[in-house]
CSV table of C-alpha atoms in Angstrom, one decimal:
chain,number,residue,atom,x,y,z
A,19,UNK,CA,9.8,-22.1,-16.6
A,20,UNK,CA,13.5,-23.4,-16.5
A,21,UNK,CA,13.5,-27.2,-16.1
A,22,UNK,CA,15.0,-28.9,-13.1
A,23,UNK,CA,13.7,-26.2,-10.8
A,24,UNK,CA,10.3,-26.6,-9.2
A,25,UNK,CA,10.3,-23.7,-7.5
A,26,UNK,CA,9.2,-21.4,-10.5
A,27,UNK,CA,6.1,-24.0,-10.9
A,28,UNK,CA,5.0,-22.9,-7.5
A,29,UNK,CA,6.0,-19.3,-7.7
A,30,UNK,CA,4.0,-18.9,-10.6
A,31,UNK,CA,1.0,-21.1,-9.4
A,32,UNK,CA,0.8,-18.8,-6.9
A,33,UNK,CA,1.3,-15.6,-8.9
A,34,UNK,CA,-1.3,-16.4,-10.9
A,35,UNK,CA,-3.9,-17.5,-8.0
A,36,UNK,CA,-3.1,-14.3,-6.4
A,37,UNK,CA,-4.0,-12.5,-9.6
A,38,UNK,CA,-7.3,-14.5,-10.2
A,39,UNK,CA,-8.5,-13.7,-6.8
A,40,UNK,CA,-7.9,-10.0,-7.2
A,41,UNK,CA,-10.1,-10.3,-10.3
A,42,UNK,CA,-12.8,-12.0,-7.8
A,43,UNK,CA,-12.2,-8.9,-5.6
A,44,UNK,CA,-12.7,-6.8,-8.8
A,45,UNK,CA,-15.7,-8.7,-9.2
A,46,UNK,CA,-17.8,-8.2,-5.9
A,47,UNK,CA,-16.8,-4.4,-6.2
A,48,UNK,CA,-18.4,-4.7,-9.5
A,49,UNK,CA,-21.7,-6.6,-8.1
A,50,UNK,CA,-22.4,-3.8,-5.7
A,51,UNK,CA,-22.0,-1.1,-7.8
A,52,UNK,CA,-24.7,-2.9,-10.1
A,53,UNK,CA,-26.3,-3.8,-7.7
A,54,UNK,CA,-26.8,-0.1,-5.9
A,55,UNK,CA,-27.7,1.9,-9.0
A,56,UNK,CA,-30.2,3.8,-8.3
A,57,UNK,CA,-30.0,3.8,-4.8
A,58,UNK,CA,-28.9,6.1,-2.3
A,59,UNK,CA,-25.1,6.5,-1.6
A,60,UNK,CA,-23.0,7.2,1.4
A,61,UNK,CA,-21.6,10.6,1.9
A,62,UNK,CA,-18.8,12.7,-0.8
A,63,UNK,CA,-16.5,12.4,1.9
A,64,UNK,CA,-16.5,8.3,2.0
A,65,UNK,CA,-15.9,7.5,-1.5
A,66,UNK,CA,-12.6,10.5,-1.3
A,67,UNK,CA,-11.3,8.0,1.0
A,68,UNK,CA,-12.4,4.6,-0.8
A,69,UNK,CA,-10.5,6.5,-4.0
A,70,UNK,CA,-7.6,6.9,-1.9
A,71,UNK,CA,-7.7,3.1,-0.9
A,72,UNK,CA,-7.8,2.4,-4.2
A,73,UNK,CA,-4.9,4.1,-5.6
A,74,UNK,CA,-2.8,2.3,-3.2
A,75,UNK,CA,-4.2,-0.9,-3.4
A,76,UNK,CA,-3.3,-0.4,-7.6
A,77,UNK,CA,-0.4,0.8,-6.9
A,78,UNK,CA,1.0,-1.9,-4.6
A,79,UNK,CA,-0.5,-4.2,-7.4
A,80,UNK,CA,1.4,-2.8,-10.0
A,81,UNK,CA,4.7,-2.7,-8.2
A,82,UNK,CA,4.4,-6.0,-7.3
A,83,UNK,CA,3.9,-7.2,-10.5
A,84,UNK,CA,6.6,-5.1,-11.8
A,85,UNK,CA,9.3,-6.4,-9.4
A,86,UNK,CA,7.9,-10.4,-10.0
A,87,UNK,CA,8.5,-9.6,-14.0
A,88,UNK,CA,11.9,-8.4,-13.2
A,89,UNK,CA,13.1,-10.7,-10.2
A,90,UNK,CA,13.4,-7.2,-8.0
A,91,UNK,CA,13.9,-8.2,-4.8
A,92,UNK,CA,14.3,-4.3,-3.7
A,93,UNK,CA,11.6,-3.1,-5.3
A,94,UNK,CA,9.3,-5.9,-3.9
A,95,UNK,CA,10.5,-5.5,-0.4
A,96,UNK,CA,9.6,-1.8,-0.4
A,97,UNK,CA,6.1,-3.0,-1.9
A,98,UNK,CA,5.7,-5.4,1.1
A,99,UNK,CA,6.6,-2.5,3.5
A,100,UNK,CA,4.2,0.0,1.6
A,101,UNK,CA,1.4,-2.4,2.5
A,102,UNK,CA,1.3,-1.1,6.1
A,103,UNK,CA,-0.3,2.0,4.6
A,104,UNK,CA,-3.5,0.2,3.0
A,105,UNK,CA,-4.0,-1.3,6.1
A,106,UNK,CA,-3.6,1.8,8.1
A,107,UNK,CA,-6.2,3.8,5.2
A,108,UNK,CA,-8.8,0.8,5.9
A,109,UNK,CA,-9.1,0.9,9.9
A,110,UNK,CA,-9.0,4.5,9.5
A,111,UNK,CA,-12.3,4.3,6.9
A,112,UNK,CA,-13.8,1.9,9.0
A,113,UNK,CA,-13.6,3.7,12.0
A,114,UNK,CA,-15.3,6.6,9.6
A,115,UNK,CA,-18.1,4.3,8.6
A,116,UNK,CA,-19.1,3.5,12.2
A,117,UNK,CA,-19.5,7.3,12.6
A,118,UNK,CA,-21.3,7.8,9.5
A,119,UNK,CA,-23.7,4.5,10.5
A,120,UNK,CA,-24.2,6.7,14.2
A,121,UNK,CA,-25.0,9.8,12.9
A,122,UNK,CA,-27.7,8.5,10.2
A,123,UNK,CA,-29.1,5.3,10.8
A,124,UNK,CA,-30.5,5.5,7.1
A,125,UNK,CA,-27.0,5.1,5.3
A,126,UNK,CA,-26.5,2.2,7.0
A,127,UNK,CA,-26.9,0.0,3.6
A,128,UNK,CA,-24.9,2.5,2.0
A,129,UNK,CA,-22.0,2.3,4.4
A,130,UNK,CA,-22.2,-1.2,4.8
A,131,UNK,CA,-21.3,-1.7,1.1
A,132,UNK,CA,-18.9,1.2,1.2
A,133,UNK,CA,-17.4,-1.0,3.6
A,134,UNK,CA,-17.4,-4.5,1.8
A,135,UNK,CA,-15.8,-2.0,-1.6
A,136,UNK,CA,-13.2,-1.1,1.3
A,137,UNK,CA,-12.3,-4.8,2.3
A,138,UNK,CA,-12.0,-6.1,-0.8
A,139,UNK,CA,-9.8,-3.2,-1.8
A,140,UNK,CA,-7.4,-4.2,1.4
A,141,UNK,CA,-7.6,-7.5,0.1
A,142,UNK,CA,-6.1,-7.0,-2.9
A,143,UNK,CA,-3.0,-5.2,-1.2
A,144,UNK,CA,-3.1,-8.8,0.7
A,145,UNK,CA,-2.2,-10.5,-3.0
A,146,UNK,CA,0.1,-7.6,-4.0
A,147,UNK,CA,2.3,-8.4,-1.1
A,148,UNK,CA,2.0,-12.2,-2.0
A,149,UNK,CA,3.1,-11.9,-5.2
A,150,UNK,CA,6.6,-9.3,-4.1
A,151,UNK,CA,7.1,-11.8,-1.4
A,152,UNK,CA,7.2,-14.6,-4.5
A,153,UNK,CA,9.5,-12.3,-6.4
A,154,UNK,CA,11.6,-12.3,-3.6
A,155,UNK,CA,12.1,-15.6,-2.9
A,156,UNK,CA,12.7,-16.4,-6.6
A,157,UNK,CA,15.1,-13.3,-6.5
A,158,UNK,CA,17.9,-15.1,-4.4
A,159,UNK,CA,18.4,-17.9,-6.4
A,160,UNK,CA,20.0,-18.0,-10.1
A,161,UNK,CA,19.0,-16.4,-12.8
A,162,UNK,CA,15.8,-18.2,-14.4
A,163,UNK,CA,13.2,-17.9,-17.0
A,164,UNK,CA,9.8,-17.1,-16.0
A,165,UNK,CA,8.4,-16.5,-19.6
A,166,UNK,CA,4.8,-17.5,-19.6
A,167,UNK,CA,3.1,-14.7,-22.3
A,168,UNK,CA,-0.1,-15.4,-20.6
A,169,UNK,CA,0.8,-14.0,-17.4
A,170,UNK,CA,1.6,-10.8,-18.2
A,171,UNK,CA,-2.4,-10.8,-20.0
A,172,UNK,CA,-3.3,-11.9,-16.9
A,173,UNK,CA,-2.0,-9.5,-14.7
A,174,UNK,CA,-3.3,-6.8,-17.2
A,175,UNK,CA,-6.8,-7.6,-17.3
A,176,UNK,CA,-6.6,-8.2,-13.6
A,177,UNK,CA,-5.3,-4.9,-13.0
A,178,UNK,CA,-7.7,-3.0,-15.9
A,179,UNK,CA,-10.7,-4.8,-13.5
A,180,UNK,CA,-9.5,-3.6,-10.7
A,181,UNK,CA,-9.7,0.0,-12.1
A,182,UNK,CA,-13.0,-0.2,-13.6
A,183,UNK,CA,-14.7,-1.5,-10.7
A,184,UNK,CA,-13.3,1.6,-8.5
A,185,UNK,CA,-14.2,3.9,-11.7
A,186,UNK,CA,-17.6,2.3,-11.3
A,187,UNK,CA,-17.9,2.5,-7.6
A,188,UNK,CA,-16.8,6.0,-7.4
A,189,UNK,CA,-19.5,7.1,-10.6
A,190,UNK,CA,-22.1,4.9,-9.7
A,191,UNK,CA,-22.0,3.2,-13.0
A,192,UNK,CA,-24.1,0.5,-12.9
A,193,UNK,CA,-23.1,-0.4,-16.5
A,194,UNK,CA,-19.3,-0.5,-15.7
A,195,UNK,CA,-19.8,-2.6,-13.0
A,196,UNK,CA,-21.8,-5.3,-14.5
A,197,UNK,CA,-19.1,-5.3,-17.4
A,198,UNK,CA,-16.5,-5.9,-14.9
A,199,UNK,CA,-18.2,-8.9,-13.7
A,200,UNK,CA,-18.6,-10.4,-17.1
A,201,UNK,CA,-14.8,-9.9,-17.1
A,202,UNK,CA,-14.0,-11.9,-14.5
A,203,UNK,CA,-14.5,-14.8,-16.8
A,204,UNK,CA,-11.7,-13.2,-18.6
A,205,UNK,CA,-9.3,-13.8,-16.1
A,206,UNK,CA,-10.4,-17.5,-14.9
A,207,UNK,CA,-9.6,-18.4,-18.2
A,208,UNK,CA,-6.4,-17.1,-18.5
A,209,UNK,CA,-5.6,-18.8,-15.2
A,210,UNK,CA,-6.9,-21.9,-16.7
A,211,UNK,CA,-4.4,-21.7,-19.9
A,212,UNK,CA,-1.3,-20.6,-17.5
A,213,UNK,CA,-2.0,-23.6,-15.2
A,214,UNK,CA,-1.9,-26.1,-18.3
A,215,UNK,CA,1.2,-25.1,-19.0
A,216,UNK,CA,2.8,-25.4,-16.5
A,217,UNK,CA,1.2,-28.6,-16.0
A,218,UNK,CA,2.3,-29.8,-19.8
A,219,UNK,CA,5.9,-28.7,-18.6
A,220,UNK,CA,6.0,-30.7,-15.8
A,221,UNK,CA,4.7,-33.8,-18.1
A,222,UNK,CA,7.5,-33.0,-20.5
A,223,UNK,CA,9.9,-33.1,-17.7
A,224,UNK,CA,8.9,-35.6,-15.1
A,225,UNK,CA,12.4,-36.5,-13.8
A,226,UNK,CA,14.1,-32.8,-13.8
A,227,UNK,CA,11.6,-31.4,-11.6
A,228,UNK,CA,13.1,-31.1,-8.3
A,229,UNK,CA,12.5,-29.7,-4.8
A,230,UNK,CA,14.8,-27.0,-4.2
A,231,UNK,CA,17.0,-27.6,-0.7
């Protein structure tokens, strides 16, 4: 982070809290998957949609990782406007689940964890927009250095969770899921080491960290 400018300290405490928690969404995703094998799943047509949901949700991810990396305001606004989509795919699949719950009472389990995969899914499109709104922000002021190596491992193995946990939803894989919750430890550590340095930096630099106007 560039000294004198507290700013990036909270930008990036935020980046990377937004990043741990879609690891905890990764991880619940993960739980029920391993949780369900064996069991009986919703309808074909459900998980289509939950796929679709998912798609977006990494792609919003990705984009908004991509413009904080660069300081793309642009690209992180249209990221932020994309969101409206997600949220428009997840009424839209719960409306479905109410009228798959109607029509057979006996999927109701199934459906009610389809939904839970759903909400975290939207969830994470909640941190992807954090994180482009950060960019943002960061983007109007000067030019500053936002070099933290373990960021970018971060945002990878949050993003790599994310993706297993739908592959494993989607398959069934009860394996995939449970590793997906062991990764989650993964992450909290690397949010950990990120948070002591910025925390070292401010030590180093007591008197040059300053509010912004």
């Amino acid at each position: 982070p560039a000294a004198g400018d507290l700013r990036v300290i909270v930008a990036i405490i935020k980046t990377i809290t937004d990043l741990e928690r879609v690891g905890d969404e990764a991880h619940k995703i993960g739980d029920i998957v391993a949780r369900r094998t064996g069991m009986e799943r919703a309808g074909p047509d459900s998980y289509r949609v939950v796929r679709h949901l998912g798609e977006i949700a990494l792609l919003l991810l990705h984009d908004a990782l991509h413009a904080f990396a660069r300081l793309d305001a642009r690209a992180a606004l249209e990221g932020v406007r994309r969101d409206r989509q997600l949220d428009d795919e997840y009424d839209a699949i719960q409306r479905q689940c109410i009228t798959f719950m109607i029509e057979d009472p006996r999927m109701i389990r199934a459906t009610i964890d389809l939904l839970w995969v759903a909400r975290s899914l939207e969830r994470v499109g909640d941190h992807a927009v954090n994180i482009a709104e950060s960019a943002i922000r960061l983007a109007e002021k000067p030019k500053i250095d936002i070099s933290i190596p373990e960021i970018e491992v971060m945002a990878r193995r949050a993003r790599k969770m994310l993706s297993d946990s739908l592959d494993a939803f989607i398959r069934a894989d009860g394996a995939l899921g449970r590793k997906v919750c062991r990764d989650v430890d993964v992450v909290d550590s690397l949010h950990a080491s990120v948070f002591r340095v910025l925390l070292t930096h401010l030590m180093a630099h007591p008197k040059t960290i300053t509010p912004s106007p």
